Coordinates of C-alpha atoms and ligand atoms in Angstrom, one line a residue:
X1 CA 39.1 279.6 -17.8
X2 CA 39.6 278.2 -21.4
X3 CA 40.3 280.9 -23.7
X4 CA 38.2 280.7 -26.9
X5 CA 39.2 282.5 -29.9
X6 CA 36.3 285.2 -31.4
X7 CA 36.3 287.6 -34.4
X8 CA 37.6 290.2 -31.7
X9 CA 39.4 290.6 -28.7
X10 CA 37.6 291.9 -25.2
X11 CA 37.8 295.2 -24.5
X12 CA 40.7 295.4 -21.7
X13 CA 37.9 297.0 -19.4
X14 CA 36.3 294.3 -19.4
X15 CA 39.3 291.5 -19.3
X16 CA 41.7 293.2 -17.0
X17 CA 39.5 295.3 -15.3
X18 CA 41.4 298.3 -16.2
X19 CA 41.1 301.6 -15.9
X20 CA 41.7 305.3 -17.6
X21 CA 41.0 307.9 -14.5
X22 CA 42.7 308.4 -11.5
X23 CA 44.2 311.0 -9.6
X24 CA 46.1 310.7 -6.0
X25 CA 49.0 308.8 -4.5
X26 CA 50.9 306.1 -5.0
X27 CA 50.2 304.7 -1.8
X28 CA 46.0 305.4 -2.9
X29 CA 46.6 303.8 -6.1
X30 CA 48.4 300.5 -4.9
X31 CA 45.1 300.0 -2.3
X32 CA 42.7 300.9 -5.3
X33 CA 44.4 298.2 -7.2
X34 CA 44.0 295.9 -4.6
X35 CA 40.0 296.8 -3.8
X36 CA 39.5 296.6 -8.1
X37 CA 37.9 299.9 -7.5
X38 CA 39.3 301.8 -10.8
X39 CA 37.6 299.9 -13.5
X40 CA 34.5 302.5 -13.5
X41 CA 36.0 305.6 -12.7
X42 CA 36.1 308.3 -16.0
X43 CA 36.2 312.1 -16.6
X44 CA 33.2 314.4 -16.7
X45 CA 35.3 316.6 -19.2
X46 CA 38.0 314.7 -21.3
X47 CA 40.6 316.2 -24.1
X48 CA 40.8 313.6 -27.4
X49 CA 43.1 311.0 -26.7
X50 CA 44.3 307.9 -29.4
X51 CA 42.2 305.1 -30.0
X52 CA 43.1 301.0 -30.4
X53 CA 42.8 301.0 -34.3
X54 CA 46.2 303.6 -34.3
X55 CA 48.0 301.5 -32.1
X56 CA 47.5 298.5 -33.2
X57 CA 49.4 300.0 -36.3
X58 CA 52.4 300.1 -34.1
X59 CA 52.5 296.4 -34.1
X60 CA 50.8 295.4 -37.4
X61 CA 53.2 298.0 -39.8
X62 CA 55.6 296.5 -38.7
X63 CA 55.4 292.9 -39.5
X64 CA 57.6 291.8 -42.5
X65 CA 56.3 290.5 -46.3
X66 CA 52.9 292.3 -45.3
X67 CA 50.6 294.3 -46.7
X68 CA 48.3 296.2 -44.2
X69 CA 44.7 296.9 -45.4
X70 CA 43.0 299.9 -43.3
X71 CA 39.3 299.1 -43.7
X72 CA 37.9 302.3 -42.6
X73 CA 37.8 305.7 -43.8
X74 CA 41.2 307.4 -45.1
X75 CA 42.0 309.3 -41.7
X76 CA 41.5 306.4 -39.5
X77 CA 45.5 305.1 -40.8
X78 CA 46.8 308.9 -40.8
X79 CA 49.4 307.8 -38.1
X80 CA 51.0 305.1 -40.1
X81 CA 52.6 308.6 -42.1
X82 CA 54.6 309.5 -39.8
X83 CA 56.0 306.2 -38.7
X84 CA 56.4 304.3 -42.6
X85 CA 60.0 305.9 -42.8
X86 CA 61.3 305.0 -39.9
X87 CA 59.6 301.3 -39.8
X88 CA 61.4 300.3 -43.2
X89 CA 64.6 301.2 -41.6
X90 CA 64.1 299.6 -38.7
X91 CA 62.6 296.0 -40.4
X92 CA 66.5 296.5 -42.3
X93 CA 68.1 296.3 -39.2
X94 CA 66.6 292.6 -39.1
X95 CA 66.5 291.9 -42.6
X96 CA 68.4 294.1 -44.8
X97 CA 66.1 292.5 -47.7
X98 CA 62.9 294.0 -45.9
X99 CA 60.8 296.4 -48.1
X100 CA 59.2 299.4 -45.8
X101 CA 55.6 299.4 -45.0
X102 CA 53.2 299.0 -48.1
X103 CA 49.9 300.4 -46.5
X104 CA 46.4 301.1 -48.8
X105 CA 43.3 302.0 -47.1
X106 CA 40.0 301.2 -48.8
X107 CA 38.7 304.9 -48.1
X108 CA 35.3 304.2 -46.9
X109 CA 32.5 307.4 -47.3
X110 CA 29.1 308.4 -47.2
X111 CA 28.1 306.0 -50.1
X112 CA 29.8 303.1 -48.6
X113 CA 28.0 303.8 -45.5
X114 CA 24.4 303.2 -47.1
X115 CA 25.9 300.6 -49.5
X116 CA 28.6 298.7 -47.3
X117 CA 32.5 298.4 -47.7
X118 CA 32.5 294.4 -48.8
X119 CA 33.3 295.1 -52.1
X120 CA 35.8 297.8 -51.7
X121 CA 37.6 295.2 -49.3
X122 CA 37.6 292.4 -51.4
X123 CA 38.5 294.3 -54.4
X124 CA 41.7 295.9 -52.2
X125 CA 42.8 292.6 -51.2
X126 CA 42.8 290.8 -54.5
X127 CA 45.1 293.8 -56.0
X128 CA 47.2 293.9 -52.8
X129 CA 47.9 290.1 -53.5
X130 CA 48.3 290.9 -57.5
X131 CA 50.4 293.9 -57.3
X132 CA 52.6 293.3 -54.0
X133 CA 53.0 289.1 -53.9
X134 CA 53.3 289.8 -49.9
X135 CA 53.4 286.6 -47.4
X136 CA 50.1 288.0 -45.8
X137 CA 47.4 290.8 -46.1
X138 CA 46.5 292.2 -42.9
X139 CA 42.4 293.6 -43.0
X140 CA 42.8 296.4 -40.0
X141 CA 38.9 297.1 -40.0
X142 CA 37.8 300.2 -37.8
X143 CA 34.6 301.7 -36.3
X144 CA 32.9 302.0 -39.6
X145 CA 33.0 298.6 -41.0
X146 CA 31.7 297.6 -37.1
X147 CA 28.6 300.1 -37.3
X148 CA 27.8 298.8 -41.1
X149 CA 27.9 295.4 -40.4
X150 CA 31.1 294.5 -42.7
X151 CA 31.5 290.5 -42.3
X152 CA 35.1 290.7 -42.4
X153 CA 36.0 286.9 -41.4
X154 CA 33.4 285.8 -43.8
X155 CA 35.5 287.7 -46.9
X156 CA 38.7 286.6 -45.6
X157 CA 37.5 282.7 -45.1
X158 CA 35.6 283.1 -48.9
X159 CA 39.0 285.0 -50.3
X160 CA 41.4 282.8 -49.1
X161 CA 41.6 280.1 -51.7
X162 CA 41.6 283.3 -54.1
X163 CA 45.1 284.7 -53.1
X164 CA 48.5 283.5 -52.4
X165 CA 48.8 285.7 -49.4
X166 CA 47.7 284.8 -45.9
X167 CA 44.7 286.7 -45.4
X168 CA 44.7 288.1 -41.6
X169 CA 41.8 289.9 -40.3
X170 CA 42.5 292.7 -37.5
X171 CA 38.8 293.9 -35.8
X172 CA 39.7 296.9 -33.9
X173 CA 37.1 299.4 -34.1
X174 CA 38.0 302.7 -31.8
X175 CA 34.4 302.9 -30.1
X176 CA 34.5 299.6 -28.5
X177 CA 36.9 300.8 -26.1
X178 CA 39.0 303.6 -23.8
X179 CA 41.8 301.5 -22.5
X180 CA 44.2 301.7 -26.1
X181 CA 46.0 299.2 -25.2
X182 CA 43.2 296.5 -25.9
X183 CA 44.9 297.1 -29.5
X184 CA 47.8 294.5 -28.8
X185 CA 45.0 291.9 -27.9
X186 CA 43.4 292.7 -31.3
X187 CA 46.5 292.6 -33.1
X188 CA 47.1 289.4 -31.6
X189 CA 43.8 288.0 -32.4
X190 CA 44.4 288.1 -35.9
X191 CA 47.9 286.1 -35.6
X192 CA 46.4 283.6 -33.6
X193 CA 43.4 283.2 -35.7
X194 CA 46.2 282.6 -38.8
X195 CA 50.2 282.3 -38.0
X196 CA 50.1 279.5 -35.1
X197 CA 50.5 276.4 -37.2
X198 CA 53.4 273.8 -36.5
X199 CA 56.5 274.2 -38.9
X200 CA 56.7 272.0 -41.7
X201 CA 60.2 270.5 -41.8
X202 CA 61.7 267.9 -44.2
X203 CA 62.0 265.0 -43.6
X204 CA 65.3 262.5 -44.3
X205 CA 64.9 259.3 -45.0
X206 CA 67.6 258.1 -42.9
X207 CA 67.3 260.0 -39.3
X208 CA 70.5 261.1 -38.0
X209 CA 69.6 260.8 -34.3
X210 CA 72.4 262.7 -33.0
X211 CA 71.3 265.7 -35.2
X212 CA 67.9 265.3 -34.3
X213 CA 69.3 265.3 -30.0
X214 CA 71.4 268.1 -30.7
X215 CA 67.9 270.4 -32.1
X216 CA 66.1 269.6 -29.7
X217 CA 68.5 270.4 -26.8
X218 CA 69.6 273.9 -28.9
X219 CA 65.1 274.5 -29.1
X220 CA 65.6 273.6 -25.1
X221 CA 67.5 276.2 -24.6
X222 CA 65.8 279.0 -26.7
X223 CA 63.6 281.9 -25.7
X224 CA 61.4 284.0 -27.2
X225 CA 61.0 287.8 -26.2
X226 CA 58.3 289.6 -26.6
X227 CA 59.1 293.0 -28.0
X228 CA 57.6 296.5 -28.0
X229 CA 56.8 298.9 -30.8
X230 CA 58.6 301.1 -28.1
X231 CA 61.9 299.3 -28.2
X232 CA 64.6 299.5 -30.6
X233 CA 67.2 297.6 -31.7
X234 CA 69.9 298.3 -29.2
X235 CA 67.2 297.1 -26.7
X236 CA 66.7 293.8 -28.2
X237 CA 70.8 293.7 -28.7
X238 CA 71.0 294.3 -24.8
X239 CA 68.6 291.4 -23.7
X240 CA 70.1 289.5 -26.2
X241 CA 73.6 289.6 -24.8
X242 CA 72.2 289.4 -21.0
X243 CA 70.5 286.0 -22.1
X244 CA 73.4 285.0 -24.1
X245 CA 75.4 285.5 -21.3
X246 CA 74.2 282.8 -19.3
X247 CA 73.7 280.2 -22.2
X248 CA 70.2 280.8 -24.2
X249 CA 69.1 281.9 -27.5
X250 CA 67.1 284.2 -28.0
X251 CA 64.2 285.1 -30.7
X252 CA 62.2 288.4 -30.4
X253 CA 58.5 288.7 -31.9
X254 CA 55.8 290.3 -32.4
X255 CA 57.1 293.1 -33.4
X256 CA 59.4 292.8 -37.1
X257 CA 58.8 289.4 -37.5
X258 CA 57.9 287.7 -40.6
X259 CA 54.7 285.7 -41.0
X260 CA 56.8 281.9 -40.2
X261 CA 58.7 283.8 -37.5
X262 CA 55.7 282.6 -34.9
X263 CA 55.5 279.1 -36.4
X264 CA 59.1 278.9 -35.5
X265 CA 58.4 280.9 -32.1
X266 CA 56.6 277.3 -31.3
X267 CA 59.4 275.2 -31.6
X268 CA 61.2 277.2 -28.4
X269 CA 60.8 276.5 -24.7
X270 CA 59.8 279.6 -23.2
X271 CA 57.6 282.9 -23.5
X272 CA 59.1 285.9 -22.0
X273 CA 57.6 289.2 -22.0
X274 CA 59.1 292.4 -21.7
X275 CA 55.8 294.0 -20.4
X276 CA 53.1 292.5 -19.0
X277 CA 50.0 294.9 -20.2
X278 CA 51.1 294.1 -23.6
X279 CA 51.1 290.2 -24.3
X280 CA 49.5 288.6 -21.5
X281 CA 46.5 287.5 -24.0
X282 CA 48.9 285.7 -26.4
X283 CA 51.2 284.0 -24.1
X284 CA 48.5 282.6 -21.8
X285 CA 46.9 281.4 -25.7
X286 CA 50.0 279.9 -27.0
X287 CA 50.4 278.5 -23.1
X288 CA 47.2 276.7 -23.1
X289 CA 47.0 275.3 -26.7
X290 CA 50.7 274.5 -27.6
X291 CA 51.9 274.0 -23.6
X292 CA 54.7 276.6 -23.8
X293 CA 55.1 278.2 -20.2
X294 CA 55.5 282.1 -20.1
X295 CA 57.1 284.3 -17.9
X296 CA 55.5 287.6 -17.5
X297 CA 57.3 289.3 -14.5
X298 CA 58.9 293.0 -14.7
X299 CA 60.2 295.1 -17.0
X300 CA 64.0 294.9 -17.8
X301 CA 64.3 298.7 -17.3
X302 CA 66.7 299.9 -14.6
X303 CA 69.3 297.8 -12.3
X304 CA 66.9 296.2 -9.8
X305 CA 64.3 295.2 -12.2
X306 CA 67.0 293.8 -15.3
X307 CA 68.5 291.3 -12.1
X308 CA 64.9 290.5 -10.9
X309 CA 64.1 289.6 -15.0
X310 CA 67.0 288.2 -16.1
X311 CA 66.8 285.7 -12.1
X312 CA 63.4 285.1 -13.2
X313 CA 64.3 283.3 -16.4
X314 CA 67.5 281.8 -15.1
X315 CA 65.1 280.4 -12.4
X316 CA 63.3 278.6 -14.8
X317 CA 66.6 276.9 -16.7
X318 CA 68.6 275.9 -13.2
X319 CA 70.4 278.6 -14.1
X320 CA 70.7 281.3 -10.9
X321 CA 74.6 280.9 -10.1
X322 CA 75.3 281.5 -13.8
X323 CA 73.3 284.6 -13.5
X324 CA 74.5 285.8 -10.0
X325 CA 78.0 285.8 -11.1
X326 CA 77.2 287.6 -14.3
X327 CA 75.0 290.4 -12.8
X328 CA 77.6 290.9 -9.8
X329 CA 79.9 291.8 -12.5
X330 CA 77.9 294.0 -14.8
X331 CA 76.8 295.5 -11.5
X332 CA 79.8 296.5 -10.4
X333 CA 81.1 298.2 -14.4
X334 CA 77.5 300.0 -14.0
X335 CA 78.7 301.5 -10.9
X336 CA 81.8 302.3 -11.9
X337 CA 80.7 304.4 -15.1
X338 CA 77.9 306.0 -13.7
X339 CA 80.5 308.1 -11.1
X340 CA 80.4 311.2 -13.6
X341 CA 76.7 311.5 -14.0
X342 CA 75.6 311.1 -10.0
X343 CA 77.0 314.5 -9.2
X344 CA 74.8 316.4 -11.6
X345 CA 71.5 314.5 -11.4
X346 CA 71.7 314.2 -8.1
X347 CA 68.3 315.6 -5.9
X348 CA 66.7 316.8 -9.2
X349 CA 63.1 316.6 -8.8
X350 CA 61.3 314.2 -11.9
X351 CA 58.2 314.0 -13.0
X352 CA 57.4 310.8 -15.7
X353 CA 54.5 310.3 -17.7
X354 CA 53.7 307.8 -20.3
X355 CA 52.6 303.8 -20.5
X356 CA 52.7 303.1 -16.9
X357 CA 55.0 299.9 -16.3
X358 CA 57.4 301.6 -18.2
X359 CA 57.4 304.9 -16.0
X360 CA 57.3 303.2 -12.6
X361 CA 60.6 301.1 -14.0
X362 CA 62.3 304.3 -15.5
X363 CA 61.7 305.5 -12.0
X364 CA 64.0 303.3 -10.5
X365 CA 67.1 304.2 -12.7
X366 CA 66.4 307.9 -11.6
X367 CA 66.4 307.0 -7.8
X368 CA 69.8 305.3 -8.7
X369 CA 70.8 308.2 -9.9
X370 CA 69.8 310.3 -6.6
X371 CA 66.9 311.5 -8.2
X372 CA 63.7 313.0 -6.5
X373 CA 60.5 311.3 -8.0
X374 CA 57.9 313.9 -7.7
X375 CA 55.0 312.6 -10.0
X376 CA 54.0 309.8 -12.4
X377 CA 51.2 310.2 -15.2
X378 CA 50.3 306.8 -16.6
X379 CA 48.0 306.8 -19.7
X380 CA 46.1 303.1 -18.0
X381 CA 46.3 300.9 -14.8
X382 CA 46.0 297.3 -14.6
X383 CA 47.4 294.7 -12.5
X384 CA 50.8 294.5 -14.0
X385 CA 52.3 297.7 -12.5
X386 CA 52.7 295.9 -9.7
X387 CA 56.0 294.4 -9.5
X388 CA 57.4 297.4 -11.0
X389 CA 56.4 299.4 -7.7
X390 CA 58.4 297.2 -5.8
X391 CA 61.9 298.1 -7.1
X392 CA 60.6 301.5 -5.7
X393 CA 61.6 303.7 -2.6
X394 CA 59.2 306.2 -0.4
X395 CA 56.9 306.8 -2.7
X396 CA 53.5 306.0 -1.5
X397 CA 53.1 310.2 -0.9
X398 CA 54.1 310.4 -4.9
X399 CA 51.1 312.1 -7.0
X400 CA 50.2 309.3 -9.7
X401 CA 47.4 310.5 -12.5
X402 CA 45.5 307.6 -15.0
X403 CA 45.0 310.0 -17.9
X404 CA 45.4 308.6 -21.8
X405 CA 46.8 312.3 -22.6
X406 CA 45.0 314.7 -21.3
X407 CA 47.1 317.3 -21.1
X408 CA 45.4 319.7 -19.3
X409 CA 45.6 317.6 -16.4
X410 CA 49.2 316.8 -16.6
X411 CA 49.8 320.8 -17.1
X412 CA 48.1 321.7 -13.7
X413 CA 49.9 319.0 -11.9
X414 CA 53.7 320.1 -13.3
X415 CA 52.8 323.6 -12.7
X416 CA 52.1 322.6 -8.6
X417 CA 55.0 320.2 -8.8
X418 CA 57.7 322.2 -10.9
X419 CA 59.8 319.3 -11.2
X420 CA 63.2 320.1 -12.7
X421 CA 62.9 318.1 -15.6
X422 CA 60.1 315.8 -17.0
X423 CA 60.7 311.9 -18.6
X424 CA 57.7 311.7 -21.0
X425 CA 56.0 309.6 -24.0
X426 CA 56.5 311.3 -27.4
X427 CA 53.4 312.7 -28.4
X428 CA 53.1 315.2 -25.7
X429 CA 56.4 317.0 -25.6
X430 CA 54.7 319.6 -27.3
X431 CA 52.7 321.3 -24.7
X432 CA 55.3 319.8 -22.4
X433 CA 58.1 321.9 -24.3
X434 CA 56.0 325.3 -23.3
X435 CA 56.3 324.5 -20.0
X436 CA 60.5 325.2 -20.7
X437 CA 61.2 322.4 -19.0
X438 CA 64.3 319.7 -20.1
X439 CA 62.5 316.5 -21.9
X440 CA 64.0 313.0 -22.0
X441 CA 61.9 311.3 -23.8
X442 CA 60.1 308.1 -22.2
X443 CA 61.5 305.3 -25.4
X444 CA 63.2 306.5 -28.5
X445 CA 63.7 303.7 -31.6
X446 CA 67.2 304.6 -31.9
X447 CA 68.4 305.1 -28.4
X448 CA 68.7 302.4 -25.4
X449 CA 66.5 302.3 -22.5
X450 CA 66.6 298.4 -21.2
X451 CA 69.6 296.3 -19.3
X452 CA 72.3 297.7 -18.1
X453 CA 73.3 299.8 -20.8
X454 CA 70.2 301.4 -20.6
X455 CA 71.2 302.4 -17.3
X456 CA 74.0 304.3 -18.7
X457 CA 72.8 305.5 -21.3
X458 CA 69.9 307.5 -19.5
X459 CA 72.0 308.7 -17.1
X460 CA 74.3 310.2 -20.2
X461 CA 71.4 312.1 -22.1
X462 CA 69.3 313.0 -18.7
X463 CA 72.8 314.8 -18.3
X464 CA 73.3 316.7 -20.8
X465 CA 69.7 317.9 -21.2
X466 CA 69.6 319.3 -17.7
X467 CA 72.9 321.2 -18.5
X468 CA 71.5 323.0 -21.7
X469 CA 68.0 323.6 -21.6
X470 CA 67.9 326.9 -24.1
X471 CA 65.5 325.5 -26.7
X472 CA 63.0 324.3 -24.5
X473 CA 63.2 327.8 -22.6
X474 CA 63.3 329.6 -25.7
X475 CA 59.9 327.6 -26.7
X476 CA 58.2 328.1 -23.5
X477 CA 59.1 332.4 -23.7
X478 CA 57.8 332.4 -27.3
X479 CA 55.1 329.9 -27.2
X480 CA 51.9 329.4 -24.6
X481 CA 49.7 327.2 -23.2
X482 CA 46.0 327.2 -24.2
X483 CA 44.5 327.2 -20.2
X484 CA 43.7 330.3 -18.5
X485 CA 45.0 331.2 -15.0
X486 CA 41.6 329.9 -13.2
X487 CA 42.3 326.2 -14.6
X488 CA 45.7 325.9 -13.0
X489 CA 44.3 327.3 -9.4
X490 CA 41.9 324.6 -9.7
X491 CA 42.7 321.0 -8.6
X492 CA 44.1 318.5 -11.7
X493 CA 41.7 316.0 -10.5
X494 CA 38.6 318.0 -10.4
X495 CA 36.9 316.4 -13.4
X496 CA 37.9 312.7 -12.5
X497 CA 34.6 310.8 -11.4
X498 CA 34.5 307.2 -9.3
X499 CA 31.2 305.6 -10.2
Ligands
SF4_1 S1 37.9 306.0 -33.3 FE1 37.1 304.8 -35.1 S2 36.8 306.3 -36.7 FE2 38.2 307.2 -35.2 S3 40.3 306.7 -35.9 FE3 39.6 305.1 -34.5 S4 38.8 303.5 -35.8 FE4 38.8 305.4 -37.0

């Protein structure tokens, strides 16, 4: 079906048929996915959990020569404080020129309620493009602008001619959906609505055809990754070198790029994603209006899945044998450096939790390892875990829990499980930490998770946690859980309904 472009993205529930409850086995989930039979199910009591206008910050703060515009009231941007520090350093590591995040919110209240925000938006982005002289102005607009009936394409189509900045509107109000992760689709609608325009080159007036040859076979044999607010630099530096390795170039976007970066992105022969659930709506786009194919396979997280992505691609150039000889060989090194870690991981029981693609996949380095998985908690499900189960051994009797936080659930299940140690997204390692059990957490923007390295890397830091785990015993002897006894004798699933 053709896919037309709207003010907003659909709400994942609706487009992917994903869901936010579940609670049973792997083997229970993997026939639920097949049947479609999760889409409905929910809670009958549910703890507070993110919503898509917060995580489409993750994407949009992050964008180069931008200023972001949070149409909404002041708290609904509250998490772009604690990541503005760390995002300016980061967009350095690309461009050392980069200025950090410039952020303003136009503070809706009461008044603006009864009145409407137009005015404050209008006003905010004609002194973002005085004071700032950004590239672009990104208009993040959230449920309040939806429920007063803001017309935010209509200011940005009647501002444009206005400002030198390209004026990008973001509609991502919280309400419209549970699945958070419709906030990449909405962060995408906005580029595509504005960034995907052909590059303007100059032109000679005498063509040099060899030049000309040579551009087009170097743009024949460049890729474009798409990144993860999750990944850091050393991740894109791994793929890089893996792809390098067997003769392409690589670009990386969304995520850092400036505003021409996804002209450029154009120009190359190939979409690859890094994880499905977060960019199947823009590649299949940029697919069916500008004919560039995608890939959207596995995640390049552990041994098994890195060959199956890295083959995949290779596939598509001719280029397997290249790839076979180079992944015997990092194979082999990986082997040989993970000797001293095997002996202490091995038969320690796991439990992961987190974005569910990337658990399933960090799975599979801890089975290399010798690890026991004993549990997975995956904050949505949609079709794209699948290949990621496959790199998997006997786990179908594995307890897997949907739950976008909820902690209480995931407290219950560790408590019946008592893993020894717990892989888990950042954000809940607090009432993890009372549990006193050793955290590694799920992605960290300064440590290495992908490729091969990733491999190694893991396996260093899982080691040393489980050797000295004082400070999360400490924390669990000094600190306790909210829940009283008769919530962890009950089951964790107990408030998940199937409609
Ligand atoms: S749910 Fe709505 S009001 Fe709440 S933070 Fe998200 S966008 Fe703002």
């Amino acid at each position: 079906m053709k896919m037309e472009l709207s003010t907003t993205a659909p709400a994942r529930e609706e487009r992917l048929k994903a869901g936010i409850a579940f609670g049973g086995t792997c083997a229970n989930l993997k026939y639920c996915l097949n049947k479609a039979c999760l889409n409905n199910a929910n809670r009958s009591f549910s703890q507070t959990y993110g919503c898509q206008h917060g995580l489409s910050l993750g994407i949009l703060n992050t964008l180069r020569n931008a200023v972001v515009i949070m149409h909404s009231p002041l708290g609904c941007g509250a998490s772009t404080n604690s990541s503005v520090g760390q995002g300016s350093n980061f967009k350095r590591l690309r461009d050392p020129k980069a200025e950090g995040t410039i952020w303003l919110s136009t503070n809706l209240d009461e008044s603006d309620v009864i009145s409407g925000g137009e005015k404050k938006l209008r006003d905010t982005i004609i002194y973002a493009d005085k004071e700032f002289r950004p590239e672009m102005i990104i208009a993040v607009s959230g449920c309040v602008p939806a429920l007063i009936g803001d017309d935010i394409d209509g200011i940005i189509s009647d501002l444009q001619s206005e400002v030198a900045a390209a004026l990008i509107p973001v509609t991502c109000e919280g309400f419209k959906t549970k699945v958070m992760a419709t906030a990449y689709d909405a962060a995408y609608n906005g580029i595509m609505k504005k960034l995907l325009k052909n590059v303007v080159r100059e032109e000679n007036l005498v063509e040099d055809d060899f030049e000309e040859i040579q551009r087009k076979y170097l743009l024949s044999r460049h890729v474009n990754i798409f990144n993860v607010g999750s990944m850091s630099r050393a991740d894109e530096l791994e793929l890089e070198r893996l792809l390098n390795a067997i003769g392409l170039a690589v670009s990386f976007l969304p995520c850092y790029s400036a505003p021409k970066d996804f002209a450029y992105s154009l120009e190359n022969s190939l979409n690859i994603s890094v994880c499905g659930t977060h960019d199947d709506y823009y590649i299949k786009y940029v697919e069916q209006e500008y004919g560039i194919p995608f890939i959207i396979d596995t995640i390049p997280i552990g041994r098994k899945n890195t060959t199956r992505w890295v083959l995949k691609i290779a596939e598509h150039f001719n280029l397997e044998k290249e790839a076979e000889a180079f992944l015997k060989k990092e194979d082999e090194l990986l082997n040989e450096s993970l000797k001293p870690y095997r002996k202490n991981l091995k038969g320690k029981r796991v439990y992961l939790g987190g974005g569910a693609i990337r658990i399933v996949a960090t799975a599979e380095v801890l089975q290399d390892l010798g690890m026991e998985i004993v549990g997975f908690k995956g904050h949505h499900i949609d079709k794209f875990i699948e290949p990621t189960f496959e790199a998997l051994e006997n786990i179908d009797d594995v307890v897997f829990n949907v739950a976008t936080q909820q902690p209480f659930e995931q407290v219950n299940i560790v408590n019946k499980l008592k893993p020894d140690v717990i892989v888990i997204h950042s954000g809940i390692n607090n009432i993890t930490a009372k549990q006193g059990l050793p955290i590694l957490p799920l992605f960290g923007p300064t440590n290495i998770y992908m490729g091969y390295a990733g491999v190694f890397e893991i396996a260093c830091r899982l080691s040393r946690k489980i050797k000295n785990n004082q400070f999360n015993k400490n924390i669990s002897k000094n600190r306790s859980l909210p829940y009283k006894r008769e919530w962890y004798d009950k089951e964790p699933f107990t408030y998940i309904r199937e409609d």
